[in-house]
Amino acid sequence: TTRNQTQQKRTPARQKRRDEVAVRAGSKVIKQDELSGGLKVGRASTYDHVHELVLTELQDITHESDAIKAGSVGLCNLGNTCFMISSLQCLSNTIPLTDYCLGYDYRKEINRDNVLGTHGQLITAYTELMKQMWLGTMQFTEPSAFLLCLCQFAPQFAGGQQHDAQELLTFLLDGIHEDLNRVKSRPYLPDKDCDGTNDEGDAVMAWQNYLLRNRGIVVDLFQGQHRNTMTCRNKLKKQPNGTSGCGHRNIKFEPFMYLSLPISSKSFTLDECLDLFCMEEPLVGENQWYCPNCKTHVDATKKFDLWILPPILIVHLKRFDYSGHKIEKPIYYPVQNWDLSRAVQSKSGLYPLFDLYAVSNHVGGLGEGHYTAFVKNRFDESWYEMNDSRTRMLDAKTEVGGNP
């Protein structure tokens, strides 16, 4: 679905129709159209009414003359918690999620019977912190209550040790999702292996099955779908074209919440990192794959393809290798209109353009260092560096993103 100009300004991603059949991530189940025999697309929740309510309230308390703009509030470091602060600042400026917390009665969606959740404690602590950051009048605030709640359910983040911001962000979004999962009873659904003869239909069915177990704000905003293709490369068998293998392919359509992109010595831009992610990977030696056709472990290839992209795309750059060495190479990324149409393989998906609105930065090594965040304020559209409790306006042209 296309978004109007107002919506485009307030969302980190905007997607345009490529054709009349559009299959996308969201909480609405996609069903077969009985009249045409094609795919009937259900529109996911947009929470537009929530956005309008929150925007009105925030505009009442935020003026250009104010010394402190809503959302531009620092967070005190509570002892090596910069990894958490950076992640919270990025999520705080994720407008649809923040508007949901500030303007929607999320309590009625809390799944208190979900053993994978926190019975609503995590989403409640997060929402209270968002209220301090967006509705308060202080230049900075202490996220101590949130940290206490977090460590209650994730003790690995306690003890004042440095941690990975991506690990924190993943746990937090997973926890919020489980707290707000609208599915009360999850059916058991075995994985279906596909052969590539009906990718569009198989992808829809896979997403529909996923929604039978997972529905909610996190799915609507952050989750997409990729295609995972395993191909037999058995050296003892040859194809007519001369390639090794029995010809068997195993395809699965799987949900994802972030892209973890590798970096090589030749990587220079975010697109080049994405190309590496989508590159066919050989599986040999101890990593051999069990081919159900050959009935033994064989050499194989594995390939990921983007199928459906979520409205909000989280990208993680894998800067640490297996030895713990950090890859310091600068990677250039676009601030506006990152076009991923060439990477999306679904022919009935949406044409995606993404605008940057938040960056989590790390300086230092594996066991030490410091996290900050770059965020774009929703009111003045200026970029700010959030460095623990300190806030500084950035020069977007020279300090954020840019081209090589």
Short mmCIF file of C-alpha atoms in Angstrom, two decimals:
data_model
loop_
_atom_site.label_atom_id
_atom_site.label_comp_id
_atom_site.label_asym_id
_atom_site.label_seq_id
_atom_site.Cartn_x
_atom_site.Cartn_y
_atom_site.Cartn_z
CA THR A 1 0.00 0.00 0.00
CA THR A 2 1.23 3.50 -0.74
CA ARG A 3 1.52 6.02 2.04
CA ASN A 4 0.65 9.68 1.72
CA GLN A 5 3.25 12.43 2.08
CA THR A 6 2.54 12.99 5.78
CA GLN A 7 3.00 9.33 6.54
CA GLN A 8 6.17 9.17 4.49
CA LYS A 9 7.73 11.87 6.64
CA ARG A 10 7.02 10.06 9.86
CA THR A 11 7.92 6.52 8.89
CA PRO A 12 11.43 5.18 8.37
CA ALA A 13 10.39 3.21 5.31
CA ARG A 14 7.95 3.89 2.54
CA GLN A 15 6.84 1.27 0.09
CA LYS A 16 5.22 1.74 -3.32
CA ARG A 17 3.06 -0.74 -5.20
CA ARG A 18 4.91 -2.65 -7.87
CA ASP A 19 1.77 -4.26 -9.28
CA GLU A 20 -1.80 -4.93 -8.28
CA VAL A 21 -1.04 -7.99 -6.16
CA ALA A 22 0.95 -6.98 -3.09
CA VAL A 23 1.94 -9.52 -0.46
CA ARG A 24 3.52 -8.03 2.64
CA ALA A 25 4.30 -8.67 6.26
CA GLY A 26 1.61 -7.79 8.75
CA SER A 27 -0.95 -9.17 11.15
CA LYS A 28 -3.70 -9.68 8.59
CA VAL A 29 -3.96 -13.22 7.21
CA ILE A 30 -3.47 -13.42 3.45
CA LYS A 31 -6.16 -15.67 1.96
CA GLN A 32 -7.04 -17.16 -1.39
CA ASP A 33 -9.45 -15.01 -3.39
CA GLU A 34 -12.39 -17.28 -4.13
CA LEU A 35 -13.58 -15.18 -7.09
CA SER A 36 -10.35 -14.72 -8.99
CA GLY A 37 -8.41 -17.68 -7.67
CA GLY A 38 -5.53 -15.35 -6.89
CA LEU A 39 -4.12 -14.11 -3.61
CA LYS A 40 -6.28 -11.81 -1.54
CA VAL A 41 -4.12 -9.36 0.37
CA GLY A 42 -5.06 -8.20 3.85
CA ARG A 43 -3.74 -4.80 4.93
CA ALA A 44 -1.69 -4.80 8.10
CA SER A 45 -2.41 -2.49 11.01
CA THR A 46 -1.06 1.04 10.43
CA TYR A 47 -1.93 2.53 13.83
CA ASP A 48 -2.60 5.83 12.02
CA HIS A 49 -5.28 6.83 14.51
CA VAL A 50 -2.79 6.34 17.34
CA HIS A 51 -0.22 8.50 15.57
CA GLU A 52 -2.66 11.39 15.15
CA LEU A 53 -3.62 11.31 18.84
CA VAL A 54 -0.02 11.27 20.03
CA LEU A 55 1.09 13.91 17.55
CA THR A 56 -1.61 16.28 18.80
CA GLU A 57 -0.58 15.73 22.41
CA LEU A 58 3.13 16.17 21.69
CA GLN A 59 2.56 19.32 19.66
CA ASP A 60 0.71 20.80 22.61
CA ILE A 61 3.79 20.42 24.81
CA THR A 62 6.51 20.96 22.18
CA HIS A 63 7.24 24.31 20.58
CA GLU A 64 10.16 25.54 18.55
CA SER A 65 11.03 27.93 21.33
CA ASP A 66 11.32 25.14 23.89
CA ALA A 67 14.85 24.43 25.09
CA ILE A 68 14.11 20.70 25.18
CA LYS A 69 12.36 19.03 22.29
CA ALA A 70 10.24 15.96 23.01
CA GLY A 71 12.31 12.84 22.47
CA SER A 72 15.68 14.65 22.62
CA VAL A 73 16.23 13.53 26.19
CA GLY A 74 19.46 11.95 27.38
CA LEU A 75 19.70 8.79 29.48
CA CYS A 76 22.11 8.53 32.41
CA ASN A 77 24.75 5.82 32.21
CA LEU A 78 24.18 3.48 35.17
CA GLY A 79 27.55 1.77 34.86
CA ASN A 80 28.57 0.38 31.44
CA THR A 81 25.00 0.66 30.19
CA CYS A 82 25.81 2.67 27.05
CA PHE A 83 24.92 -0.40 24.95
CA MET A 84 21.40 -0.26 26.40
CA ILE A 85 21.11 3.52 26.13
CA SER A 86 22.08 3.54 22.46
CA SER A 87 19.48 0.87 21.66
CA LEU A 88 16.79 2.66 23.65
CA GLN A 89 17.45 5.94 21.87
CA CYS A 90 17.08 4.23 18.48
CA LEU A 91 13.84 2.53 19.52
CA SER A 92 12.53 5.73 21.10
CA ASN A 93 12.77 7.45 17.72
CA THR A 94 10.97 4.59 16.01
CA ILE A 95 7.83 6.67 15.72
CA PRO A 96 5.16 3.98 15.15
CA LEU A 97 6.31 1.99 18.19
CA THR A 98 6.60 5.06 20.41
CA ASP A 99 3.17 6.30 19.33
CA TYR A 100 1.74 2.87 20.13
CA CYS A 101 3.19 3.06 23.65
CA LEU A 102 2.10 6.66 24.27
CA GLY A 103 -1.32 6.71 22.63
CA TYR A 104 -2.68 3.17 22.56
CA ASP A 105 -4.13 1.14 25.40
CA TYR A 106 -1.44 -1.52 25.12
CA ARG A 107 -2.49 -3.06 28.44
CA LYS A 108 -5.52 -4.66 26.83
CA GLU A 109 -3.18 -6.50 24.44
CA ILE A 110 -0.87 -7.90 27.12
CA ASN A 111 -0.73 -11.69 26.87
CA ARG A 112 -0.45 -12.60 30.52
CA ASP A 113 -0.62 -16.34 29.87
CA ASN A 114 2.35 -16.42 27.50
CA VAL A 115 5.16 -18.35 29.20
CA LEU A 116 7.64 -16.82 26.73
CA GLY A 117 6.78 -13.28 27.85
CA THR A 118 7.16 -11.31 31.07
CA HIS A 119 3.41 -11.03 31.80
CA GLY A 120 3.52 -7.43 30.64
CA GLN A 121 6.26 -6.21 32.95
CA LEU A 122 8.80 -5.48 30.21
CA ILE A 123 6.46 -3.56 27.91
CA THR A 124 5.13 -1.63 30.91
CA ALA A 125 8.64 -0.63 32.04
CA TYR A 126 9.54 0.35 28.48
CA THR A 127 6.38 2.43 28.06
CA GLU A 128 6.99 4.28 31.33
CA LEU A 129 10.47 5.18 30.12
CA MET A 130 9.07 6.43 26.81
CA LYS A 131 6.68 8.69 28.73
CA GLN A 132 9.62 10.21 30.60
CA MET A 133 11.50 10.79 27.35
CA TRP A 134 8.60 12.22 25.34
CA LEU A 135 6.23 13.77 27.85
CA GLY A 136 8.66 14.93 30.53
CA THR A 137 10.47 18.24 30.92
CA MET A 138 13.94 17.10 32.03
CA GLN A 139 17.07 17.27 29.87
CA PHE A 140 17.93 13.70 30.88
CA THR A 141 16.46 10.90 32.93
CA GLU A 142 17.64 7.72 34.65
CA PRO A 143 16.47 4.43 33.11
CA SER A 144 17.02 2.64 36.45
CA ALA A 145 13.49 1.18 36.71
CA PHE A 146 13.72 -0.15 33.16
CA LEU A 147 17.17 -1.66 33.81
CA LEU A 148 15.90 -3.36 36.97
CA CYS A 149 13.02 -4.92 35.05
CA LEU A 150 15.28 -5.92 32.18
CA CYS A 151 17.79 -7.69 34.43
CA GLN A 152 14.99 -9.53 36.19
CA PHE A 153 14.24 -11.38 32.97
CA ALA A 154 17.67 -11.15 31.34
CA PRO A 155 20.26 -11.46 34.12
CA GLN A 156 23.05 -11.56 31.54
CA PHE A 157 22.73 -7.76 31.30
CA ALA A 158 23.27 -7.27 35.04
CA GLY A 159 26.60 -6.83 36.80
CA GLY A 160 27.88 -3.71 35.09
CA GLN A 161 29.60 -5.52 32.24
CA GLN A 162 29.79 -4.26 28.67
CA HIS A 163 27.41 -6.00 26.24
CA ASP A 164 26.45 -5.92 22.59
CA ALA A 165 23.74 -3.43 21.63
CA GLN A 166 22.36 -5.79 18.99
CA GLU A 167 21.95 -8.52 21.61
CA LEU A 168 20.04 -6.12 23.86
CA LEU A 169 17.86 -4.85 21.02
CA THR A 170 16.99 -8.41 19.96
CA PHE A 171 16.01 -9.45 23.49
CA LEU A 172 13.96 -6.30 24.03
CA LEU A 173 11.96 -6.60 20.81
CA ASP A 174 11.44 -10.33 21.37
CA GLY A 175 10.25 -9.61 24.90
CA ILE A 176 7.89 -6.84 23.81
CA HIS A 177 6.51 -9.12 21.10
CA GLU A 178 5.82 -11.97 23.51
CA ASP A 179 4.20 -9.58 26.00
CA LEU A 180 1.89 -8.27 23.26
CA ASN A 181 1.42 -11.42 21.18
CA ARG A 182 -2.27 -11.52 20.26
CA VAL A 183 -2.16 -15.29 19.76
CA LYS A 184 -3.30 -16.91 22.99
CA SER A 185 -2.95 -20.55 21.94
CA ARG A 186 -0.16 -21.48 19.54
CA PRO A 187 -0.81 -24.51 17.33
CA TYR A 188 2.03 -26.84 16.40
CA LEU A 189 2.87 -26.37 12.74
CA PRO A 190 5.67 -28.47 11.21
CA ASP A 191 8.06 -26.76 8.81
CA LYS A 192 7.23 -27.24 5.17
CA ASP A 193 10.01 -27.91 2.71
CA CYS A 194 9.42 -26.43 -0.73
CA ASP A 195 11.04 -27.18 -4.08
CA GLY A 196 10.93 -23.81 -5.85
CA THR A 197 8.05 -24.60 -8.23
CA ASN A 198 5.58 -22.24 -6.49
CA ASP A 199 7.60 -19.72 -4.53
CA GLU A 200 4.95 -16.99 -4.42
CA GLY A 201 2.25 -19.30 -3.08
CA ASP A 202 4.61 -21.13 -0.71
CA ALA A 203 5.78 -17.80 0.74
CA VAL A 204 2.22 -16.69 1.42
CA MET A 205 1.35 -19.99 3.10
CA ALA A 206 4.51 -19.83 5.23
CA TRP A 207 3.64 -16.31 6.39
CA GLN A 208 0.04 -17.29 7.07
CA ASN A 209 1.23 -20.18 9.23
CA TYR A 210 3.61 -17.87 11.06
CA LEU A 211 0.74 -15.53 11.88
CA LEU A 212 -1.14 -18.43 13.45
CA ARG A 213 1.53 -18.30 16.18
CA ASN A 214 2.70 -14.68 16.13
CA ARG A 215 0.66 -11.48 15.70
CA GLY A 216 1.21 -8.02 17.13
CA ILE A 217 2.85 -4.62 16.84
CA VAL A 218 6.40 -6.03 16.58
CA VAL A 219 5.39 -8.33 13.72
CA ASP A 220 3.57 -5.48 11.97
CA LEU A 221 6.53 -3.11 12.14
CA PHE A 222 9.77 -5.06 12.27
CA GLN A 223 9.37 -8.51 10.75
CA GLY A 224 9.84 -9.55 7.14
CA GLN A 225 10.46 -12.78 5.28
CA HIS A 226 13.42 -14.28 3.45
CA ARG A 227 13.93 -17.34 1.26
CA ASN A 228 16.48 -19.91 2.40
CA THR A 229 17.63 -22.20 -0.42
CA MET A 230 19.74 -25.31 0.16
CA THR A 231 21.10 -27.04 -2.98
CA CYS A 232 22.79 -30.43 -3.17
CA ARG A 233 26.33 -30.31 -4.58
CA ASN A 234 27.17 -34.01 -4.20
CA LYS A 235 30.48 -34.52 -5.97
CA LEU A 236 29.54 -38.09 -6.87
CA LYS A 237 26.66 -36.89 -9.05
CA LYS A 238 26.60 -34.60 -12.05
CA GLN A 239 23.88 -32.48 -13.65
CA PRO A 240 23.49 -32.20 -17.47
CA ASN A 241 25.04 -28.73 -17.28
CA GLY A 242 28.14 -30.17 -15.63
CA THR A 243 27.51 -28.91 -12.09
CA SER A 244 27.84 -31.27 -9.14
CA GLY A 245 24.79 -32.50 -7.24
CA CYS A 246 21.69 -34.65 -7.53
CA GLY A 247 19.54 -31.63 -8.41
CA HIS A 248 17.61 -31.57 -5.14
CA ARG A 249 16.75 -28.17 -3.67
CA ASN A 250 15.22 -27.48 -0.27
CA ILE A 251 13.53 -24.09 0.12
CA LYS A 252 12.09 -22.55 3.26
CA PHE A 253 10.44 -19.18 3.73
CA GLU A 254 11.39 -17.84 7.15
CA PRO A 255 10.60 -14.70 9.15
CA PHE A 256 13.35 -12.28 10.18
CA MET A 257 13.51 -9.20 12.38
CA TYR A 258 16.89 -7.81 11.35
CA LEU A 259 19.53 -8.25 8.68
CA SER A 260 22.98 -9.17 9.99
CA LEU A 261 25.27 -8.15 7.14
CA PRO A 262 28.88 -9.34 6.78
CA ILE A 263 31.79 -7.06 5.92
CA SER A 264 34.71 -8.08 3.71
CA SER A 265 37.92 -6.32 2.70
CA LYS A 266 36.14 -5.23 -0.46
CA SER A 267 33.03 -3.91 1.26
CA PHE A 268 32.66 -0.18 0.88
CA THR A 269 28.92 0.49 0.88
CA LEU A 270 25.85 -0.95 2.56
CA ASP A 271 24.73 -2.38 -0.80
CA GLU A 272 27.98 -4.32 -1.08
CA CYS A 273 27.43 -5.76 2.40
CA LEU A 274 23.93 -6.79 1.34
CA ASP A 275 25.38 -8.48 -1.76
CA LEU A 276 27.63 -10.52 0.52
CA PHE A 277 24.62 -11.52 2.63
CA CYS A 278 22.76 -12.75 -0.47
CA MET A 279 25.78 -14.52 -1.94
CA GLU A 280 25.68 -18.31 -2.30
CA GLU A 281 27.67 -19.91 0.54
CA PRO A 282 29.38 -23.32 0.18
CA LEU A 283 28.81 -25.88 2.93
CA VAL A 284 31.66 -28.40 2.99
CA GLY A 285 33.60 -30.50 5.48
CA GLU A 286 32.04 -30.39 8.94
CA ASN A 287 29.33 -28.09 7.60
CA GLN A 288 28.00 -30.55 5.03
CA TRP A 289 24.24 -30.76 4.56
CA TYR A 290 22.11 -33.90 4.77
CA CYS A 291 20.47 -34.32 1.36
CA PRO A 292 17.16 -36.24 1.71
CA ASN A 293 17.48 -37.37 -1.90
CA CYS A 294 21.05 -38.69 -1.63
CA LYS A 295 20.31 -39.84 1.94
CA THR A 296 23.73 -38.79 3.18
CA HIS A 297 25.69 -35.69 4.16
CA VAL A 298 27.02 -33.95 1.06
CA ASP A 299 28.61 -30.73 -0.06
CA ALA A 300 25.93 -28.12 -0.59
CA THR A 301 25.29 -24.42 -1.07
CA LYS A 302 23.15 -22.13 1.04
CA LYS A 303 21.62 -18.88 -0.19
CA PHE A 304 19.44 -16.23 1.43
CA ASP A 305 17.19 -13.98 -0.63
CA LEU A 306 15.04 -11.12 0.64
CA TRP A 307 11.38 -11.84 -0.05
CA ILE A 308 9.28 -9.36 1.95
CA LEU A 309 10.73 -6.37 3.77
CA PRO A 310 9.09 -4.92 6.90
CA PRO A 311 8.08 -1.26 7.20
CA ILE A 312 11.01 -0.76 9.60
CA LEU A 313 14.24 -2.52 8.67
CA ILE A 314 16.95 -3.11 11.28
CA VAL A 315 20.41 -3.60 9.79
CA HIS A 316 23.28 -4.98 11.88
CA LEU A 317 26.85 -4.79 10.56
CA LYS A 318 28.95 -7.78 11.68
CA ARG A 319 32.09 -5.89 12.62
CA PHE A 320 33.60 -8.60 14.82
CA ASP A 321 35.05 -11.77 13.30
CA TYR A 322 35.23 -15.16 14.99
CA SER A 323 38.54 -14.28 16.66
CA GLY A 324 37.07 -11.17 18.27
CA HIS A 325 38.93 -8.78 15.95
CA LYS A 326 36.92 -5.69 15.01
CA ILE A 327 36.66 -4.67 11.36
CA GLU A 328 37.11 -0.90 11.49
CA LYS A 329 36.55 -0.34 7.77
CA PRO A 330 34.08 2.54 7.19
CA ILE A 331 30.85 1.52 5.49
CA TYR A 332 28.92 4.25 3.68
CA TYR A 333 25.15 4.20 3.84
CA PRO A 334 22.43 6.37 2.28
CA VAL A 335 20.42 8.66 4.54
CA GLN A 336 17.42 8.77 2.20
CA ASN A 337 15.84 6.53 -0.41
CA TRP A 338 17.84 3.34 0.11
CA ASP A 339 16.40 1.35 -2.79
CA LEU A 340 16.24 -2.41 -2.13
CA SER A 341 14.12 -3.32 -5.14
CA ARG A 342 17.00 -5.18 -6.78
CA ALA A 343 17.45 -7.37 -3.70
CA VAL A 344 13.80 -8.31 -3.16
CA GLN A 345 13.05 -11.46 -5.14
CA SER A 346 9.29 -11.63 -4.70
CA LYS A 347 7.54 -10.50 -7.87
CA SER A 348 4.34 -9.65 -6.01
CA GLY A 349 5.84 -7.73 -3.13
CA LEU A 350 6.26 -4.02 -2.57
CA TYR A 351 8.77 -1.60 -4.00
CA PRO A 352 10.82 -0.59 -0.96
CA LEU A 353 12.53 2.72 -0.28
CA PHE A 354 13.98 3.27 3.17
CA ASP A 355 14.94 6.50 4.95
CA LEU A 356 17.42 6.43 7.82
CA TYR A 357 16.23 7.70 11.20
CA ALA A 358 18.56 6.14 13.80
CA VAL A 359 22.08 4.71 14.06
CA SER A 360 23.72 2.87 16.94
CA ASN A 361 27.48 3.61 16.94
CA HIS A 362 30.29 1.72 18.66
CA VAL A 363 33.91 2.78 19.19
CA GLY A 364 36.53 0.55 20.75
CA GLY A 365 37.16 -3.19 20.85
CA LEU A 366 35.36 -6.38 21.87
CA GLY A 367 35.79 -6.12 25.63
CA GLU A 368 35.76 -2.35 25.86
CA GLY A 369 34.41 0.67 24.09
CA HIS A 370 31.46 3.02 24.07
CA TYR A 371 28.08 3.23 22.35
CA THR A 372 26.30 6.37 21.17
CA ALA A 373 23.31 6.93 18.91
CA PHE A 374 22.45 9.23 16.04
CA VAL A 375 18.71 9.94 15.86
CA LYS A 376 16.46 12.14 13.73
CA ASN A 377 13.97 14.21 15.69
CA ARG A 378 10.41 13.97 14.43
CA PHE A 379 9.63 17.67 14.95
CA ASP A 380 12.54 19.66 13.57
CA GLU A 381 13.90 16.76 11.44
CA SER A 382 17.38 17.57 12.71
CA TRP A 383 19.91 14.88 13.63
CA TYR A 384 21.19 14.59 17.20
CA GLU A 385 23.96 12.62 18.85
CA MET A 386 22.70 10.95 22.01
CA ASN A 387 25.75 10.25 24.16
CA ASP A 388 24.41 8.91 27.46
CA SER A 389 22.92 11.96 29.20
CA ARG A 390 24.40 14.43 26.69
CA THR A 391 22.67 15.65 23.53
CA ARG A 392 24.34 17.40 20.59
CA MET A 393 22.92 18.56 17.25
CA LEU A 394 24.72 17.02 14.27
CA ASP A 395 25.59 18.28 10.82
CA ALA A 396 23.65 15.73 8.78
CA LYS A 397 25.73 16.31 5.62
CA THR A 398 29.11 15.66 7.21
CA GLU A 399 28.41 13.49 10.26
CA VAL A 400 25.58 11.14 9.27
CA GLY A 401 25.81 8.52 6.53
CA GLY A 402 26.99 10.11 3.32
CA ASN A 403 28.34 8.71 0.08
CA PRO A 404 31.86 7.49 -0.67
#
